[in-house]
Structure formats: structure tokens, C-alpha cells
Short mmCIF file of C-alpha atoms and ligand atoms in Angstrom, two decimals:
data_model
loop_
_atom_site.label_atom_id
_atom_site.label_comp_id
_atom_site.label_asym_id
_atom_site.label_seq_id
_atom_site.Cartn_x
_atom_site.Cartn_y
_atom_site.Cartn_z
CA UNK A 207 134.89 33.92 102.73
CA UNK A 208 133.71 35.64 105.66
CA UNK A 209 131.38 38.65 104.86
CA UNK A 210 132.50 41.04 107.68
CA UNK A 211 129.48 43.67 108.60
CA UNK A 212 130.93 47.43 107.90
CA UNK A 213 132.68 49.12 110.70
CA UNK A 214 131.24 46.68 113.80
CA UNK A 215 131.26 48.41 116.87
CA UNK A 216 133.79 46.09 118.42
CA UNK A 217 135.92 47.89 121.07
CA UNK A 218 133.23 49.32 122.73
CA UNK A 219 135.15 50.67 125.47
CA UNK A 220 137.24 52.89 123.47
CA UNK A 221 133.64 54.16 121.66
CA UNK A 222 131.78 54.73 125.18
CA UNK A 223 134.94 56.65 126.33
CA UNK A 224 134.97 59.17 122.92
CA UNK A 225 133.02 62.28 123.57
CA UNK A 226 132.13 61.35 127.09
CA UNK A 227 131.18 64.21 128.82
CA UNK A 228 133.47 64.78 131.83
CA UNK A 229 132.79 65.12 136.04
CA UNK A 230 130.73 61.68 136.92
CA UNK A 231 128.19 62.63 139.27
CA UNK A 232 126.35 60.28 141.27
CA UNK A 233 122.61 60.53 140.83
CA UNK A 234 122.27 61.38 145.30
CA UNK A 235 125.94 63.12 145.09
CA UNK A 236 123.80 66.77 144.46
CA UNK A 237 121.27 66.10 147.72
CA UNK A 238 122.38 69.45 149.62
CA UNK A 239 122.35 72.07 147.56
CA UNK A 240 119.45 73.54 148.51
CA UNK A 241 115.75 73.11 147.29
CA UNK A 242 115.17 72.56 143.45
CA UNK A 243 113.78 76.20 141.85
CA UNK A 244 110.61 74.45 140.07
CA UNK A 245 109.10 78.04 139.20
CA UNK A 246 112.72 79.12 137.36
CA UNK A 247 113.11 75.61 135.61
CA UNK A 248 109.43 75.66 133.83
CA UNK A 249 111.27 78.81 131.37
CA UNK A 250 113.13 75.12 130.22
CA UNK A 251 109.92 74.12 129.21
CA UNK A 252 108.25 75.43 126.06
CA UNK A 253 105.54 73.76 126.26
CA UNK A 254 104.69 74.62 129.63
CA UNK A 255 104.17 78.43 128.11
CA UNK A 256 101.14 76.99 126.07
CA UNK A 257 97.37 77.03 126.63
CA UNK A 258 94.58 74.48 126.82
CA UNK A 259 91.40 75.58 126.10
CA UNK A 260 92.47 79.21 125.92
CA UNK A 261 93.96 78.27 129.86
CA UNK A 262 97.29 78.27 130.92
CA UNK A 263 98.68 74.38 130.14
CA UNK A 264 98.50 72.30 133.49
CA UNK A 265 100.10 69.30 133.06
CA UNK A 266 99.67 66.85 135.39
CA UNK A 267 100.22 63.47 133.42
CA UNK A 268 103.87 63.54 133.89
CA UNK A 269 103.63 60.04 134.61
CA UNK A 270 102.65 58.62 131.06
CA UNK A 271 104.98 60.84 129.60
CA UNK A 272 107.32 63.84 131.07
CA UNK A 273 107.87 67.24 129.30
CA UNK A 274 111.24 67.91 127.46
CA UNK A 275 113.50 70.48 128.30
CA UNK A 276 115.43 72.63 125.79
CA UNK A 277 118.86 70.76 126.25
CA UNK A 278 117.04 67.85 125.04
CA UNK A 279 115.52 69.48 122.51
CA UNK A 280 117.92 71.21 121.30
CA UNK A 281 120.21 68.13 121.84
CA UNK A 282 118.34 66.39 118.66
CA UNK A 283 118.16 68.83 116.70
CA UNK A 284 121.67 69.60 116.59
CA UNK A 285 121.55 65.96 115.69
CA UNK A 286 119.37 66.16 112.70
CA UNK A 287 121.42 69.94 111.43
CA UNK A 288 124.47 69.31 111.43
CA UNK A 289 126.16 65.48 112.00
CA UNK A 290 122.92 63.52 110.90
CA UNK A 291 124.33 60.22 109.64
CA UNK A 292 124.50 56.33 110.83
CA UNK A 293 126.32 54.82 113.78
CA UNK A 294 129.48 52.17 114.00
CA UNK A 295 129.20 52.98 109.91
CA UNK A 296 130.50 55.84 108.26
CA UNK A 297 134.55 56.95 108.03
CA UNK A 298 133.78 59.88 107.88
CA UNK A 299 133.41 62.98 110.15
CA UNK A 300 129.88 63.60 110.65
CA UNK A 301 129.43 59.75 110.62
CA UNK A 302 132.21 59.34 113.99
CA UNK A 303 130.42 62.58 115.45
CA UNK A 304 127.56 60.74 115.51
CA UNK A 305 128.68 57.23 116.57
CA UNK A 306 130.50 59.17 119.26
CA UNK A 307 127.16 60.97 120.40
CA UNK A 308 125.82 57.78 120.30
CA UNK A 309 127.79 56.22 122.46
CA UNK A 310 128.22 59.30 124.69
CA UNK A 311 125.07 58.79 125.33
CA UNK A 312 124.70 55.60 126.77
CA UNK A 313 127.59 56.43 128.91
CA UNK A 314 125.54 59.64 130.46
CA UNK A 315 122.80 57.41 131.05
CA UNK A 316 124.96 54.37 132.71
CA UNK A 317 126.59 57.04 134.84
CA UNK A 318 122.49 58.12 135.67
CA UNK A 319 121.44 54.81 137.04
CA UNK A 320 125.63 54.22 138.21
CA UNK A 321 125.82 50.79 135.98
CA UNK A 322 129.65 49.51 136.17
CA UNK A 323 130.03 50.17 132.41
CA UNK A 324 128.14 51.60 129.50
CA UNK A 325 128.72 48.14 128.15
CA UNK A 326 125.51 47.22 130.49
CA UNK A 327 123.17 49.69 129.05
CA UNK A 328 121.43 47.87 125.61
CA UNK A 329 119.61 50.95 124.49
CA UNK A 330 115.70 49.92 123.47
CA UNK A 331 112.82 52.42 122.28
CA UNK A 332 111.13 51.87 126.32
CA UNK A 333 110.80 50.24 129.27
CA UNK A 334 108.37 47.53 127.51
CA UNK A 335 110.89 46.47 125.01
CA UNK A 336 113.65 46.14 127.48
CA UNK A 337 111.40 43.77 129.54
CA UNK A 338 110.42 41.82 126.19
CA UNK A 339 113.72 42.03 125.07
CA UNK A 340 114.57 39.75 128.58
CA UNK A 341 111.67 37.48 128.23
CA UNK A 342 112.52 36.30 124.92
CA UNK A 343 116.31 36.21 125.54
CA UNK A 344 117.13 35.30 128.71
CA UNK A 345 113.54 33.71 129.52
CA UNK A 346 113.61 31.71 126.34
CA UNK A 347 117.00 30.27 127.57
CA UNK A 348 116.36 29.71 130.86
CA UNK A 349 112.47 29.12 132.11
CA UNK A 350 111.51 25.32 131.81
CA UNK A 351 108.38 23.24 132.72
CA UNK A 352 107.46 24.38 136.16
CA UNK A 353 109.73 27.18 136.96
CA UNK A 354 108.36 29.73 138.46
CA UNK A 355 108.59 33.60 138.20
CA UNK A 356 107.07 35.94 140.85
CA UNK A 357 105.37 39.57 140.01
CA UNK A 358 103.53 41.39 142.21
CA UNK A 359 99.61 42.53 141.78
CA UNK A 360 101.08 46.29 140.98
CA UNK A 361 102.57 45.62 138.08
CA UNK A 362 102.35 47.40 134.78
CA UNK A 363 100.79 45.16 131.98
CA UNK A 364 104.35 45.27 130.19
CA UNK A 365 106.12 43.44 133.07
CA UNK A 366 103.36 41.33 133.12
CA UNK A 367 102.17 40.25 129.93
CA UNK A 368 105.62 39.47 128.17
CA UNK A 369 105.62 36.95 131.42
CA UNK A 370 102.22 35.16 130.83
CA UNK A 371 103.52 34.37 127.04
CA UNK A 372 106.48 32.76 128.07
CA UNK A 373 104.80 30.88 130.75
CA UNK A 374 102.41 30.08 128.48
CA UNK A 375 104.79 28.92 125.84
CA UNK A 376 107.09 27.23 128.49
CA UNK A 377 104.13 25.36 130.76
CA UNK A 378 105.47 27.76 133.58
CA UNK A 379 103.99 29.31 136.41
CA UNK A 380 103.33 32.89 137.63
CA UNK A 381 102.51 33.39 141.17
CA UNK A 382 102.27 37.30 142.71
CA UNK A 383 103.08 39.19 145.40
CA UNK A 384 99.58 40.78 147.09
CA UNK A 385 99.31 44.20 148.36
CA UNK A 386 97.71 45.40 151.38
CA UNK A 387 94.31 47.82 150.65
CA UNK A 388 96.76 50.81 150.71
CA UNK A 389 99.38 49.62 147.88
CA UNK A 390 101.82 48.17 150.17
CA UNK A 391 103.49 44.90 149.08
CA UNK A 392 102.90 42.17 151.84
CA UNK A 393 107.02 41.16 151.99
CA UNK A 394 105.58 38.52 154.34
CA UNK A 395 104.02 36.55 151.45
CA UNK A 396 107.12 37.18 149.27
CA UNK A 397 108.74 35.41 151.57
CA UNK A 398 106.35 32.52 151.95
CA UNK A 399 106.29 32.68 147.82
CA UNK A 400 109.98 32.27 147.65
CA UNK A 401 109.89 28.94 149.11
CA UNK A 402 108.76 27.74 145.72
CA UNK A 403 112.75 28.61 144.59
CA UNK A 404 111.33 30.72 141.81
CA UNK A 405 113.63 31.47 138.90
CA UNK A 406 113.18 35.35 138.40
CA UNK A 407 111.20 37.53 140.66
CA UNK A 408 110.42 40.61 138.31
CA UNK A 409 108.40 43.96 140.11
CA UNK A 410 108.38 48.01 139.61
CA UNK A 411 110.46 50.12 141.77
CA UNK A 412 107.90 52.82 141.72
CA UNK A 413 104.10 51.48 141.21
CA UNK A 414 102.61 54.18 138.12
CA UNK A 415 99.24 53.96 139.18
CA UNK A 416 99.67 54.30 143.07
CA UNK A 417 103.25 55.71 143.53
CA UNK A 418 103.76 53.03 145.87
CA UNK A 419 107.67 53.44 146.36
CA UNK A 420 109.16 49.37 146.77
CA UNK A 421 112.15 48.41 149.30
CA UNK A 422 113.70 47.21 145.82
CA UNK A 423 117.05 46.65 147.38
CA UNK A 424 115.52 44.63 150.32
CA UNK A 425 113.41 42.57 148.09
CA UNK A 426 116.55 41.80 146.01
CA UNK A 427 118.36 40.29 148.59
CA UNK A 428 115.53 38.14 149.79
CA UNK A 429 115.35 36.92 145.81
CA UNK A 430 118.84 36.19 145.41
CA UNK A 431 119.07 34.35 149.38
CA UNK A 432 116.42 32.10 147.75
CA UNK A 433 118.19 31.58 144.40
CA UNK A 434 116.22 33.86 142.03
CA UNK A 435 117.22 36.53 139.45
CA UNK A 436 115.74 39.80 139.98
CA UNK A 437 114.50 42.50 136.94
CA UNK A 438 113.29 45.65 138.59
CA UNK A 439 110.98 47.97 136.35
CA UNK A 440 112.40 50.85 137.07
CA UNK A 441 109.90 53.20 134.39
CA UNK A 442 108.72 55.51 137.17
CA UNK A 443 111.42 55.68 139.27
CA UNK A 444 113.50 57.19 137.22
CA UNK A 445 112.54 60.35 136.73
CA UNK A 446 111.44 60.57 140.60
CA UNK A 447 114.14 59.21 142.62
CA UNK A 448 117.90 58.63 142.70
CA UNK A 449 118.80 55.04 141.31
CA UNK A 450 121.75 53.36 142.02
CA UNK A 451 121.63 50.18 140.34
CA UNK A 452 124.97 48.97 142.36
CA UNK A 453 123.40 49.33 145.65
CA UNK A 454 120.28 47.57 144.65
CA UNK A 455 121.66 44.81 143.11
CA UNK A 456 119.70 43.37 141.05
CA UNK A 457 120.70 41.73 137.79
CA UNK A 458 118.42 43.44 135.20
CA UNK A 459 117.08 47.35 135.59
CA UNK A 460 114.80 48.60 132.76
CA UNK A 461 113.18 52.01 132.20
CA UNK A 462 112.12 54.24 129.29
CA UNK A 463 113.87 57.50 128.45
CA UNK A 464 110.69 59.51 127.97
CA UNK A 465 109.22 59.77 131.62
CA UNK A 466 112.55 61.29 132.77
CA UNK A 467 112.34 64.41 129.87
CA UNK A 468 113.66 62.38 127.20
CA UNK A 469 112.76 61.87 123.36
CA UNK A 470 109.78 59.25 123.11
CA UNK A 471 111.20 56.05 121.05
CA UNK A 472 114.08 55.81 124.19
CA UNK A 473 114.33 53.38 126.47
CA UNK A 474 117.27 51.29 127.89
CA UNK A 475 118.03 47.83 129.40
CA UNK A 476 120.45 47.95 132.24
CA UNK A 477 121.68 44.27 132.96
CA UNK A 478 124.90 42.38 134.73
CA UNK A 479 127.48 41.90 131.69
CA UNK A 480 127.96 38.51 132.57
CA UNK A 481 123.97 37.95 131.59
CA UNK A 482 124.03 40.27 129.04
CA UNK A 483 126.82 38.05 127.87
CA UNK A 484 124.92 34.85 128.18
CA UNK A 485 121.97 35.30 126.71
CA UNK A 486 121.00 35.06 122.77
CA UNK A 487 119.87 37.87 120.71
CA UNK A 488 116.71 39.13 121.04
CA UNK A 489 116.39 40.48 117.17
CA UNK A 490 118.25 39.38 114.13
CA UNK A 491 119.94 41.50 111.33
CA UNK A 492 122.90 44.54 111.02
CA UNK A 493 124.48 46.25 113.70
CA UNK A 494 124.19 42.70 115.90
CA UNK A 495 126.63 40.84 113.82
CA UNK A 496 130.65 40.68 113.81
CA UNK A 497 130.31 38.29 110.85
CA UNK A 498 127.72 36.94 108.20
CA UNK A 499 128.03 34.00 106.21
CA UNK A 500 125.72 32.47 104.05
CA UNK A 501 124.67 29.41 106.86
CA UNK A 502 125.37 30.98 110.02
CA UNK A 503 126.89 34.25 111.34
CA UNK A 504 128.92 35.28 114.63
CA UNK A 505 127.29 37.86 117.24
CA UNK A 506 128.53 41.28 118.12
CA UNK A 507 129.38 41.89 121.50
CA UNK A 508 127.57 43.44 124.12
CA UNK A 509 125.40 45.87 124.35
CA UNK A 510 125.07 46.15 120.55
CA UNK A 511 124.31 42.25 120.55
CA UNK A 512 120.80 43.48 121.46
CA UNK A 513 120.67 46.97 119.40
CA UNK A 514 119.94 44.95 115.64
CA UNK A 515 119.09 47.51 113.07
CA UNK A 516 119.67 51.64 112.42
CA UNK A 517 118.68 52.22 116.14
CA UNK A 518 117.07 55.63 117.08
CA UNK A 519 119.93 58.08 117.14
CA UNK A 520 118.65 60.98 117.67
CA UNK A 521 116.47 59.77 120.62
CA UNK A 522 119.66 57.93 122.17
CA UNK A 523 121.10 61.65 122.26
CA UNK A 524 118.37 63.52 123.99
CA UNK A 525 118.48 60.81 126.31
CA UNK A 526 121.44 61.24 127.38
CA UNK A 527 120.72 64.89 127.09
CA UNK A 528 118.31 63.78 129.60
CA UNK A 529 120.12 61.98 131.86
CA UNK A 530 122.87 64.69 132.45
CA UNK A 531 119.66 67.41 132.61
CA UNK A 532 118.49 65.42 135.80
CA UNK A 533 122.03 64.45 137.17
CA UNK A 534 123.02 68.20 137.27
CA UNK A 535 119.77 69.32 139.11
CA UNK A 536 120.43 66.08 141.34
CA UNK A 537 117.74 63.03 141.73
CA UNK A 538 117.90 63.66 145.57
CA UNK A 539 116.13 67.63 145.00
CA UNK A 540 113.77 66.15 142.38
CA UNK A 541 112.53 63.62 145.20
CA UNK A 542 112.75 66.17 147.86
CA UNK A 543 110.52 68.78 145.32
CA UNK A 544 108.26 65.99 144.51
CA UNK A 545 107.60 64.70 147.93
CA UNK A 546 106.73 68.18 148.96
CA UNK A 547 104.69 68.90 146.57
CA UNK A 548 102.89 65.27 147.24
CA UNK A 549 102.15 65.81 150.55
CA UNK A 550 100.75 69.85 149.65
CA UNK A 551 98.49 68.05 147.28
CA UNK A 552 97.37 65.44 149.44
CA UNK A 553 96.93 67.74 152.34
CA UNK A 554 95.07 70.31 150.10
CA UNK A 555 92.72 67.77 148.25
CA UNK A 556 91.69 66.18 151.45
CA UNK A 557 90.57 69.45 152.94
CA UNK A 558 88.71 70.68 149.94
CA UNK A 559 87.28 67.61 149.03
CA UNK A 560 86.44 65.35 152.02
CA UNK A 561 84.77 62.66 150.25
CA UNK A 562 87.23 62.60 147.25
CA UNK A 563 88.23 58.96 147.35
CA UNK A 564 91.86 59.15 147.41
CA UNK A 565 94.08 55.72 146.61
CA UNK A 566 97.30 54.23 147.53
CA UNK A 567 100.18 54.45 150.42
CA UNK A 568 100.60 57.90 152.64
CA UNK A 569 102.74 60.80 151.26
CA UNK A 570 106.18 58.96 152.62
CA UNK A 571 106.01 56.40 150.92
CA UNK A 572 105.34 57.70 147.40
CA UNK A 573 106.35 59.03 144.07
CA UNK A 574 104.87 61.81 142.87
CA UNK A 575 101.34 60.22 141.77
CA UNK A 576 98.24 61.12 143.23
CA UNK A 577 95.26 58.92 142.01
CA UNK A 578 91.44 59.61 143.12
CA UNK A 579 87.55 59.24 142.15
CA UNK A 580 85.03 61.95 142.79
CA UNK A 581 82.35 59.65 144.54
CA UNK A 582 79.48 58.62 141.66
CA UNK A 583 81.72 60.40 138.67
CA UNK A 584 83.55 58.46 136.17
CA UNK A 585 86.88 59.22 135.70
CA UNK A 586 86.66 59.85 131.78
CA UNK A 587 84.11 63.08 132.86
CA UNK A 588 86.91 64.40 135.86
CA UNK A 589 89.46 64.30 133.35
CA UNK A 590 87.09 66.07 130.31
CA UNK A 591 85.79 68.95 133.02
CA UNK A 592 89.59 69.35 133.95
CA UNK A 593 91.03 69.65 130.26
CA UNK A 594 88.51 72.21 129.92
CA UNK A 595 90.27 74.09 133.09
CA UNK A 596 93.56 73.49 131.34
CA UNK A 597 94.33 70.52 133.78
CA UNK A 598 95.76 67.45 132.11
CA UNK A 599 95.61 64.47 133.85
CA UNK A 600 94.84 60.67 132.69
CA UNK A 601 92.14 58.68 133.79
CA UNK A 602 91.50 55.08 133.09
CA UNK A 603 92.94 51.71 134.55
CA UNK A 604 96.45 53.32 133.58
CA UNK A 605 97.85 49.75 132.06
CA UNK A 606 97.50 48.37 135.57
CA UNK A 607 93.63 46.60 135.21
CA UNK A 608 94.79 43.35 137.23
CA UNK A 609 95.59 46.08 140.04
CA UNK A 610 92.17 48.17 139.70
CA UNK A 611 90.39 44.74 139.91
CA UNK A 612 92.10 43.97 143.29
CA UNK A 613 91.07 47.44 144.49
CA UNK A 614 87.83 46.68 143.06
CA UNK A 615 87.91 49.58 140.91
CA UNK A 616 86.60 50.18 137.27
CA UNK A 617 89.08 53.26 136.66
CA UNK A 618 90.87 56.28 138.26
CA UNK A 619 91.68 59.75 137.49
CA UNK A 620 95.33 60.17 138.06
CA UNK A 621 97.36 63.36 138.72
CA UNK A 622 101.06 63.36 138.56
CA UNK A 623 104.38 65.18 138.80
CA UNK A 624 107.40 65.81 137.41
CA UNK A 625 110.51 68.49 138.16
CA UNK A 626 108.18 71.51 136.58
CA UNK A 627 105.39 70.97 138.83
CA UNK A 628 104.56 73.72 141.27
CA UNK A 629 102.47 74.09 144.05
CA UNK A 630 100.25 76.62 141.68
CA UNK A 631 99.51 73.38 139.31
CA UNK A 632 97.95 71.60 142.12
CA UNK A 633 95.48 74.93 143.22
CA UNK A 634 94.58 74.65 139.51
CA UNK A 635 93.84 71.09 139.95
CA UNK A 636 91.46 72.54 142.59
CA UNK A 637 89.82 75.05 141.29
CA UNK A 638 89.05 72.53 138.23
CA UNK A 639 87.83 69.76 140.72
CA UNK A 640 85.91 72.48 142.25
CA UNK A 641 84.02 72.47 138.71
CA UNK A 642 83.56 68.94 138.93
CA UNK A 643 81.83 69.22 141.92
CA UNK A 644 79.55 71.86 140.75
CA UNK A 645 78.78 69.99 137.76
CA UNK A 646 77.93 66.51 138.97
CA UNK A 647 78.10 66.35 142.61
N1 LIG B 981 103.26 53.86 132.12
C1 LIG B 981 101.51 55.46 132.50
O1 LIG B 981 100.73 56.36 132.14
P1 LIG B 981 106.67 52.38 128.07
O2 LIG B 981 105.29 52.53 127.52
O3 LIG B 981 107.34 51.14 127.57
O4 LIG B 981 107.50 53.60 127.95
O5 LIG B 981 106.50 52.18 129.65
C2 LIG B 981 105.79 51.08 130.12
C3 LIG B 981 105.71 51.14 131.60
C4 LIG B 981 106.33 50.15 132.34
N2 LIG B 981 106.29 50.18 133.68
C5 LIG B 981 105.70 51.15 134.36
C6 LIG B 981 105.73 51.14 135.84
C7 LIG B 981 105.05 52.18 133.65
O6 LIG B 981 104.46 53.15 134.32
C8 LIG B 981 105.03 52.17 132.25
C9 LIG B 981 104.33 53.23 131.46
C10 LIG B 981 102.56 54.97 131.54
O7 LIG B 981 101.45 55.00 133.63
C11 LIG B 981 101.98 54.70 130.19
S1 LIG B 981 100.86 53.35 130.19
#
């Protein structure tokens, strides 16, 4: 007798649909309403009311992890007080509330990135799983003995090292896409590269370590002309620019939920049902199943296929708490905010500082990430004399060390941006630098 799994989320449709919240905006539909109010948003910010060192809280490493607004916050934790129960489970009312949060969710954030269905959005805990989650499935399935897969020398270890163990495991190759001394892919060699009829050609949208912003959509379409799937890291792009995952085109999208003011432990896969569809599940257990018998068992359908386990509900929901957060202030004033405030910071560091050694493309073509060396001081001390000024900012090979090594550099301090950030967090990124100066210079 077939043991069927209790309440299986099977007409997804119907689920995504229940407690949708209404008026679909499109993440560039918002572009002209005038510039985003950065000063009046930080009151959505507790944190940003705290101190550091007895000094007002500047925080400038937005790009390892964003600051949460209240309607996320709040978002959980009317989660956790008052429907707290499990998903596609319980019959009864706090149990649907939740399922129906759930899957509201996922709906908000396919509507973010404008996926054709929430069916296409696997929900993950971040951007790394989602990758792994493809190189196991779909890589398992479909790299053989001398395929090969092209990254680029920007990458983030996570869309790097899930593809050295499968081409490990599969006697593969890897081959990358260089960058020019400024952080510009060189599309030329791409284009000699894709002569080699690679299988997938996987690269970031937005490089975290440069802000190098990629012609994704471009780079697509030379991919697919040549035969190759594309998986776009999409982690800090997000939070920083509108993404349309139609108009790109590519056939996998992944990015986590907690550099674009979401709960950590969120994340999401975006890929093209018909893929999603194709591929085997990633991890094994409840929530995946239709049926379970004692010698084999049936799969659910997508995207809960790939969501095995109790997933992380209340993250899911400040997610998409999130996503409608960023899709009401509109992606195209976030980049406008960001990109002025990039090219204030630039402008102002390279006047106070002349030899500050200051990395990656010029202000047009980048994301709100600003990464430098004080000449002869190591990163680790910028970043201590900073905290002690209140300024947060992360220094170290930020994940990327195959990219440092190309620029020939041991480590970085990095300074970086988000929808709070204000032209007065970059004069106190001054005045701490200043201190830097005084101290070891
Ligand atoms: N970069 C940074 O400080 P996770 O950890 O899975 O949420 O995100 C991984 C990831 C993938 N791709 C890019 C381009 C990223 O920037 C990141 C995370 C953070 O730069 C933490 S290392």
C-alpha cells in the first residue's frame, strides 16, 4: 500500500495564488518617482540607531550582509506570535496561515526577480546552496568526461568551488573568463572560450569584491548561440539593481535573501521549469515526496522537489517581506541612490587620500562596493582603526582569493552600500581613514 506523505503540496498554483499580496510591480516599473529619501528610510532601521565603540554605528559591510528593516522584522515575528506551525501539513488554521505565508512568499519574491511562476523559485537558506543545489542536480545529470563549464576569474568561491568537485568527480574541465586590470571581463576571450561548446557557462551579475556590474544578458546570448546553459549568481545584484530574469534569459538565477534586507538562513534558486523539472533531487526525505514506499518512492513536484525537510519558515516570510520592501521603494531608485553615492565616495576618497590604492571598474560601471588599501597598511589594521571610529567595513580576500591573486593582492579593505547609506556614512569613512593615516602612514 502506498504510504502517501501528509498534506503534499501538490497544486502549487492554487497555494502560490492564496494570500498573494495584490498590484505586481515590476522591479524598474518605480524608476521616476523621484530620488530614494535614504536619510528618512534609516528610522526603518533599528540597528542603524546603535553605537560602536560609544560612536554612532557606520555600517558599511552591506555587502556580506544587509540590515533588516522593520517590515521584515516584524514580518517574522508575527510569524513566531501568532500562526507559528508547519507548512503543506497541518488542517488547521494557523497551520494554512502559515503554508499560505509560505507560499506568499515565494510569489513576492518571483514577482522581485519577474520569474514566469512562483513554481520557478526553489527556496534554499543562500545563494551557495542554490548553486550546490545545481551542481549536484543538474551537474550530476548532465556533465560527462570532458565537458566543459566556463567561470570567470571574479567569481565568488561558492560558484566556484561546488564546480571544481564536480569536475573533479566527473574528469571535467573548468576554463575562465580573464578580466582586464580594472575588473572588466575580456568578452573577447569568452568568445574565443566558447568555441570549446562548453556545457554551462556559470558567472556573478554583480562581482562582491569589485562591484564590477556584468552585461549578463549579453553574455547569455553569446552562451546559448554556442549551445551552453547559463546560471548567473545573482547574490549582489539583488539588492543593488533591478533584475529581470525574463529579459536576461538565462536558465538558472540564484541569490541569497539576506543581502537584500532579508532574514539570514534565505536564499532562493530561480530556474526554467522545464529544468527544474528535469533534474533529480538534490536532498532526500519529507516535504520532497508525493509517495513513500518501502523500495522506492515518487517525487513531489516542483519547486518543493528541491525544498526536502521543515524548511525555514519564518525566514521564507521576511523574505518576501523583503522583496515587496525593495519592490515598493523601486530597484531603479536604489541603483540611482547607490550610484550616487558611489561616485561621492570615489570622488571624495580620491581627493583626500591621493595615494589610497583604489580597485576595480569606474563609478558607471559598478555596484555599490568600494574596495581599497592604504599603501604599506594591512587591511585587518584599516578595518580595526575604523571599528574604533564606528565604521564597519570587511577586509580580507572577501571569498574571492583566486581574484586577489590575479590582482596580485594579499587582501583588501572593502566599503559597501546598501539603501540606508548616506552621503554622511562615507565623511565618517573619512574622518576614520583620516585616523589611519595618522596612525601608520
Ligand atoms: N558574499 C561578501 O562579503 P551566501 O554566503 O551563500 O549568502 O552568499 C555567497 C555569495 C555568492 N556570490 C556572491 C557574489 C557573493 O558576494 C556571496 C557572498 C559575502 O562578499 C559573504 S562572503
Amino acid at each position: 500500500m502506498a504510504i502517501a506523505s501528509d498534506r503534499p503540496p501538490t497544486d502549487g498554483a492554487a497555494q502560490a495564488a492564496a494570500g498573494t499580496p495584490a498590484a505586481p510591480a515590476s522591479p524598474s516599473s518605480t524608476v521616476d518617482r523621484g530620488p530614494l529619501d535614504a536619510h528618512a528610510l534609516r528610522a526603518e532601521f533599528p540597528i542603524l540607531g546603535t553605537t560602536a565603540h560609544g560612536k554612532p554605528l557606520v555600517y558599511l559591510d552591506s555587502a556580506a550582509t544587509s540590515q533588516k528593516p522593520l517590515a521584515v522584522i516584524e514580518a517574522m515575528d508575527t510569524y513566531y506570535r501568532e500562526y507559528n506551525a508547519n507548512v503543506h501539513r497541518g488542517i488547521y488554521q494557523i497551520g494554512e496561515r502559515a503554508t499560505a505565508g509560505y507560499e506568499a512568499a515565494r510569489a513576492s519574491v518571483a514577482r522581485f526577480i519577474n520569474a514566469p511562476s512562483p513554481r520557478e523559485i526553489v527556496f534554499t537558506r543562500n545563494a551557495t546552496e542554490a548553486i550546490n543545489l545545481v551542481a549536484a542536480s543538474w551537474g550530476r545529470k548532465n556533465i560527462g568526461r570532458g565537458d566543459a563549464i566556463i567561470l570567470t576569474e571574479m567569481e565568488h568561491h561558492a560558484n566556484l568551488v561546488p564546480w571544481q568537485i564536480l569536475v573533479q568527480e566527473r574528469d571535467a574541465d573548468l576554463e575562465f573568463i580573464p578580466i582586464t586590470d580594472d575588473g572588466i571581463l575580456r568578452l573577447d576571450v569568452f568568445e574565443v572560450l566558447l568555441r570549446l561548446k562548453p556545457k554551462l557557462v556559470a558567472f556573478t551579475h554583480v562581482s562582491n569584491t569589485l562591484g564590477t556590474i556584468n552585461p549578463v544578458a549579453e553574455m547569455t546570448a553569446l552562451a546559448h548561440a554556442a549551445g551552453a546553459l547559463v546560471l548567473v549568481d545573482g547574490a549582489q545584484a539583488v539588492p543593488h539593481v533591478p533584475v529581470d530574469v525574463a529579459a536576461i534569459g538565462a536558465d538558472f538565477y540564484v541569490f541569497s535573501g539576506h543581502k537584500m534586507l532579508g532574514p539570514t538562513g534565505s536564499g532562493a534558486l530561480w530556474g526554467r521549469r522545464e529544468l527544474l523539472d528535469a533534474m533529480p533531487p538534490y536532498m532526500a526525505g519529507g516535504e520532497m515526496i508525493r509517495e513513500v514506499h518501502l523500495r522506492r518512492s515518487e517525487f513531489n513536484e516542483v519547486p518543493w522537489k528541491f525544498e526536502a525537510g521543515t524548511p525555514d519558515i519564518a525566514a521564507a516570510i521576511g523574505f518576501g517581506a523583503a522583496a515587496e520592501y525593495l519592490m515598493a521603494l523601486g530597484m531603479g531608485r536604489v541603483q540611482a541612490h547607490e550610484h550616487e553615492l558611489i561616485v561621492y565616495a570615489m570622488d571624495a576618497l580620491r581627493r583626500e587620500f591621493p595615494n589610497l590604492d583604489l580597485y576595480g571598474p569606474p563609478a558607471d560601471a559598478r555596484g555599490g562596493v568600494i574596495p581599497f588599501n592604504v599603501p604599506g597598511v594591512h587591511p585587518h589594521d584599516v578595518a580595526q582603526v575604523l571599528d574604533r571610529s564606528g565604521v564597519a567595513v570587511r577586509a580580507g580576500h572577501h571569498c574571492t582569493m583566486p581574484l586577489h591573486e590575479r590582482l596580485d593582492l594579499v587582501a583588501t579593505a572593502r566599503a559597501s552600500f546598501n539603501v540606508y547609506s548616506t552621503r554622511e556614512d562615507v565623511d565618517q569613512l573619512i574622518v576614520g581613514l583620516r585616523e589611519v593615516y595618522r596612525l601608520f602612514a
